[in-house]
């Protein structure tokens, strides 16, 4: 088993990050991966961050939520989605009848980009293998991409969220539901727009729940 693991690690290093050994210990694999992430120096973002934010939650989640990257509060505490956008995400998860411990919450980049700017192409390229390995270990039933940065970097596309949401896409055979980033709601002033965005996110989450329950066509 150890030899097989070494061979798989070799192929992962060569770029096949989504390879995962069936039946291997997810908890241990995730803990090992997290330890690796906490030592990452693959891009400049580790120089300016306060804490790495590797992601957290169940090691056997029905749902993997993926955001863009840590903000100020997340950077301060090393935990994903614990600021204002995180409070909204918590409400969404609660409304789905779940808790944070039932899902996994991660990001495209594990270190905060300075001033919350969008992560640059080379930063995403350097960091994405971590996320791909997390997905391979977690094997979620559904992936929710929160916002276009998560969606387009994971899929290598350039979709507009307004146009693509409502559809169920796929990542390596895992159903992927794109929806608005919770911060999208926080930035809105118009009450009608806020209610519409909230409703659309909820529509998307109903799809996610159907997928996890095995009821989505
Ligand atoms: N926004 C994100 O995209 N990720 C976080 O962890 C927090 C805010």
Short mmCIF file of C-alpha atoms and ligand atoms in Angstrom, two decimals:
data_model
loop_
_atom_site.label_atom_id
_atom_site.label_comp_id
_atom_site.label_asym_id
_atom_site.label_seq_id
_atom_site.Cartn_x
_atom_site.Cartn_y
_atom_site.Cartn_z
CA UNK A 1 0.00 0.00 0.00
CA UNK A 2 2.82 2.39 0.88
CA UNK A 3 4.50 1.73 -2.46
CA UNK A 4 1.26 2.38 -4.33
CA UNK A 5 0.85 5.62 -2.40
CA UNK A 6 4.37 6.65 -3.40
CA UNK A 7 3.64 5.93 -7.07
CA UNK A 8 0.42 7.97 -6.87
CA UNK A 9 2.25 10.83 -5.19
CA UNK A 10 4.78 10.74 -8.01
CA UNK A 11 2.04 11.03 -10.65
CA UNK A 12 0.38 13.82 -8.67
CA UNK A 13 3.64 15.73 -8.62
CA UNK A 14 3.71 15.27 -12.40
CA UNK A 15 0.35 17.00 -12.66
CA UNK A 16 -2.28 14.28 -12.17
CA UNK A 17 -3.58 15.88 -8.94
CA UNK A 18 -6.98 14.23 -9.16
CA UNK A 19 -5.58 10.71 -8.70
CA UNK A 20 -6.59 9.28 -5.37
CA UNK A 21 -6.16 5.86 -3.87
CA UNK A 22 -9.58 4.28 -3.32
CA UNK A 23 -10.09 3.01 0.21
CA UNK A 24 -7.27 5.11 1.61
CA UNK A 25 -7.80 6.94 4.87
CA UNK A 26 -9.41 10.27 3.98
CA UNK A 27 -8.89 11.79 7.40
CA UNK A 28 -5.16 11.01 7.35
CA UNK A 29 -4.79 12.03 3.71
CA UNK A 30 -6.55 15.31 4.32
CA UNK A 31 -4.46 15.98 7.42
CA UNK A 32 -1.26 15.23 5.44
CA UNK A 33 -2.40 17.49 2.61
CA UNK A 34 -3.27 20.28 5.04
CA UNK A 35 0.20 20.01 6.58
CA UNK A 36 1.70 20.39 3.10
CA UNK A 37 -0.48 23.41 2.33
CA UNK A 38 0.62 25.05 5.59
CA UNK A 39 4.21 25.02 4.30
CA UNK A 40 3.46 26.20 0.77
CA UNK A 41 5.79 28.70 -0.85
CA UNK A 42 4.65 28.21 -4.42
CA UNK A 43 3.70 31.84 -5.01
CA UNK A 44 4.22 35.33 -3.61
CA UNK A 45 0.99 35.29 -1.57
CA UNK A 46 2.61 33.36 1.28
CA UNK A 47 4.89 36.35 1.89
CA UNK A 48 2.07 38.79 2.63
CA UNK A 49 -0.46 36.53 4.34
CA UNK A 50 -0.87 36.27 8.12
CA UNK A 51 -2.22 32.73 8.06
CA UNK A 52 -2.75 30.06 5.47
CA UNK A 53 -6.43 29.20 5.02
CA UNK A 54 -6.40 25.59 3.83
CA UNK A 55 -10.14 25.00 4.19
CA UNK A 56 -12.12 23.05 6.75
CA UNK A 57 -15.07 20.79 7.36
CA UNK A 58 -16.11 17.20 6.98
CA UNK A 59 -13.65 14.77 5.41
CA UNK A 60 -16.64 12.99 3.88
CA UNK A 61 -18.81 15.89 2.74
CA UNK A 62 -21.85 15.73 0.52
CA UNK A 63 -21.05 19.27 -0.57
CA UNK A 64 -17.81 21.11 -1.22
CA UNK A 65 -18.19 24.90 -1.28
CA UNK A 66 -15.40 26.71 -3.11
CA UNK A 67 -14.78 30.43 -2.74
CA UNK A 68 -12.22 32.73 -4.27
CA UNK A 69 -9.67 33.32 -1.54
CA UNK A 70 -9.39 34.36 2.09
CA UNK A 71 -10.36 37.88 3.07
CA UNK A 72 -9.06 39.91 6.00
CA UNK A 73 -10.85 38.02 8.79
CA UNK A 74 -10.06 34.63 7.27
CA UNK A 75 -6.40 35.65 6.98
CA UNK A 76 -6.39 36.71 10.61
CA UNK A 77 -7.77 33.42 11.90
CA UNK A 78 -6.73 30.87 9.24
CA UNK A 79 -10.33 29.75 8.66
CA UNK A 80 -12.44 30.08 5.50
CA UNK A 81 -15.59 32.19 5.25
CA UNK A 82 -15.78 33.53 8.79
CA UNK A 83 -16.22 37.23 7.90
CA UNK A 84 -19.38 38.93 6.65
CA UNK A 85 -19.66 36.79 3.52
CA UNK A 86 -19.10 33.75 5.73
CA UNK A 87 -22.01 34.70 7.95
CA UNK A 88 -24.23 34.67 4.88
CA UNK A 89 -22.80 31.32 3.80
CA UNK A 90 -23.51 29.97 7.30
CA UNK A 91 -27.15 31.01 6.90
CA UNK A 92 -27.36 29.30 3.52
CA UNK A 93 -25.86 26.09 4.92
CA UNK A 94 -28.23 26.25 7.90
CA UNK A 95 -31.23 26.74 5.62
CA UNK A 96 -30.15 23.59 3.80
CA UNK A 97 -30.54 21.76 7.11
CA UNK A 98 -26.78 21.36 7.51
CA UNK A 99 -23.94 22.71 9.62
CA UNK A 100 -20.42 23.73 8.64
CA UNK A 101 -19.20 20.42 10.03
CA UNK A 102 -21.29 18.52 7.43
CA UNK A 103 -19.74 20.21 4.41
CA UNK A 104 -16.25 21.25 3.36
CA UNK A 105 -15.46 24.91 2.73
CA UNK A 106 -12.40 25.77 0.67
CA UNK A 107 -11.01 28.37 -1.67
CA UNK A 108 -9.19 28.59 -4.97
CA UNK A 109 -6.21 30.26 -3.28
CA UNK A 110 -5.18 29.45 0.26
CA UNK A 111 -3.52 32.78 1.09
CA UNK A 112 -5.15 36.21 1.11
CA UNK A 113 -4.34 38.34 -1.91
CA UNK A 114 -3.27 41.81 -0.69
CA UNK A 115 -6.20 44.23 -0.31
CA UNK A 116 -8.55 41.42 -1.32
CA UNK A 117 -7.65 41.80 -4.97
CA UNK A 118 -8.53 38.97 -7.33
CA UNK A 119 -5.84 36.26 -7.36
CA UNK A 120 -3.51 36.57 -10.35
CA UNK A 121 -3.22 33.89 -12.98
CA UNK A 122 0.14 32.57 -11.79
CA UNK A 123 -1.06 32.52 -8.17
CA UNK A 124 -4.08 30.44 -9.15
CA UNK A 125 -1.91 28.16 -11.24
CA UNK A 126 0.41 27.61 -8.30
CA UNK A 127 -2.39 27.02 -5.81
CA UNK A 128 -4.95 25.07 -7.82
CA UNK A 129 -3.19 21.69 -7.41
CA UNK A 130 -3.98 21.90 -3.68
CA UNK A 131 -7.68 22.27 -4.41
CA UNK A 132 -7.59 19.44 -6.95
CA UNK A 133 -6.03 17.17 -4.37
CA UNK A 134 -8.62 18.21 -1.80
CA UNK A 135 -11.38 17.31 -4.26
CA UNK A 136 -9.74 13.96 -5.00
CA UNK A 137 -9.61 13.10 -1.30
CA UNK A 138 -13.02 14.48 -0.33
CA UNK A 139 -14.93 13.07 -3.31
CA UNK A 140 -17.96 15.28 -2.63
CA UNK A 141 -21.33 14.46 -4.17
CA UNK A 142 -21.66 18.05 -5.33
CA UNK A 143 -19.39 21.05 -5.75
CA UNK A 144 -20.74 24.57 -5.30
CA UNK A 145 -18.63 27.29 -6.88
CA UNK A 146 -19.27 30.56 -5.09
CA UNK A 147 -18.72 33.22 -7.71
CA UNK A 148 -17.13 33.36 -11.13
CA UNK A 149 -13.53 33.33 -9.88
CA UNK A 150 -13.99 29.90 -8.29
CA UNK A 151 -15.99 28.62 -11.25
CA UNK A 152 -13.79 29.83 -14.06
CA UNK A 153 -10.51 28.90 -12.42
CA UNK A 154 -11.69 25.41 -11.59
CA UNK A 155 -13.14 24.75 -15.03
CA UNK A 156 -10.75 26.88 -17.09
CA UNK A 157 -13.71 28.79 -18.54
CA UNK A 158 -14.79 32.43 -18.72
CA UNK A 159 -18.48 32.23 -17.88
CA UNK A 160 -20.47 35.14 -16.57
CA UNK A 161 -22.19 34.01 -13.36
CA UNK A 162 -25.43 35.77 -14.25
CA UNK A 163 -25.68 33.70 -17.43
CA UNK A 164 -24.38 30.32 -16.30
CA UNK A 165 -26.10 29.97 -12.93
CA UNK A 166 -29.17 27.79 -12.94
CA UNK A 167 -27.29 25.08 -14.81
CA UNK A 168 -25.65 22.00 -13.36
CA UNK A 169 -22.14 21.59 -14.77
CA UNK A 170 -19.60 18.87 -14.08
CA UNK A 171 -16.06 18.68 -12.76
CA UNK A 172 -14.39 15.31 -13.40
CA UNK A 173 -17.83 13.69 -13.22
CA UNK A 174 -18.86 15.51 -10.01
CA UNK A 175 -21.97 17.69 -10.44
CA UNK A 176 -20.95 21.33 -10.12
CA UNK A 177 -23.45 24.04 -9.27
CA UNK A 178 -22.34 27.61 -9.90
CA UNK A 179 -23.92 30.33 -7.83
CA UNK A 180 -23.28 33.89 -6.72
CA UNK A 181 -20.58 34.58 -4.16
CA UNK A 182 -22.27 35.64 -0.89
CA UNK A 183 -20.32 38.93 -1.07
CA UNK A 184 -22.31 39.70 -4.24
CA UNK A 185 -25.33 40.23 -2.00
CA UNK A 186 -23.36 42.32 0.49
CA UNK A 187 -22.31 44.72 -2.25
CA UNK A 188 -25.87 45.37 -3.42
CA UNK A 189 -27.95 48.31 -2.21
CA UNK A 190 -31.22 47.77 -4.08
CA UNK A 191 -33.60 45.69 -1.95
CA UNK A 192 -35.25 44.04 -4.93
CA UNK A 193 -31.88 43.04 -6.37
CA UNK A 194 -30.87 41.63 -3.00
CA UNK A 195 -34.04 39.54 -2.73
CA UNK A 196 -33.63 38.31 -6.30
CA UNK A 197 -30.01 37.27 -5.73
CA UNK A 198 -30.93 35.55 -2.47
CA UNK A 199 -33.77 33.72 -4.18
CA UNK A 200 -31.53 32.61 -7.04
CA UNK A 201 -28.89 31.31 -4.63
CA UNK A 202 -31.63 29.40 -2.84
CA UNK A 203 -32.86 27.93 -6.14
CA UNK A 204 -29.30 26.77 -6.80
CA UNK A 205 -29.01 25.25 -3.33
CA UNK A 206 -32.24 23.33 -3.86
CA UNK A 207 -30.59 21.73 -6.88
CA UNK A 208 -27.57 20.89 -4.75
CA UNK A 209 -29.78 19.25 -2.12
CA UNK A 210 -31.54 17.20 -4.80
CA UNK A 211 -28.16 16.06 -6.17
CA UNK A 212 -26.91 15.04 -2.73
CA UNK A 213 -30.17 13.17 -2.09
CA UNK A 214 -29.77 11.39 -5.44
CA UNK A 215 -32.97 12.99 -6.71
CA UNK A 216 -31.60 15.30 -9.36
CA UNK A 217 -32.30 14.06 -12.91
N1 LIG B 1 -14.45 35.08 0.39
C1 LIG B 1 -13.94 33.97 -0.17
O1 LIG B 1 -14.00 33.79 -1.37
N2 LIG B 1 -13.39 33.08 0.64
C2 LIG B 1 -13.32 33.21 1.95
O2 LIG B 1 -12.79 32.33 2.63
C3 LIG B 1 -13.88 34.38 2.51
C4 LIG B 1 -14.44 35.30 1.72
#
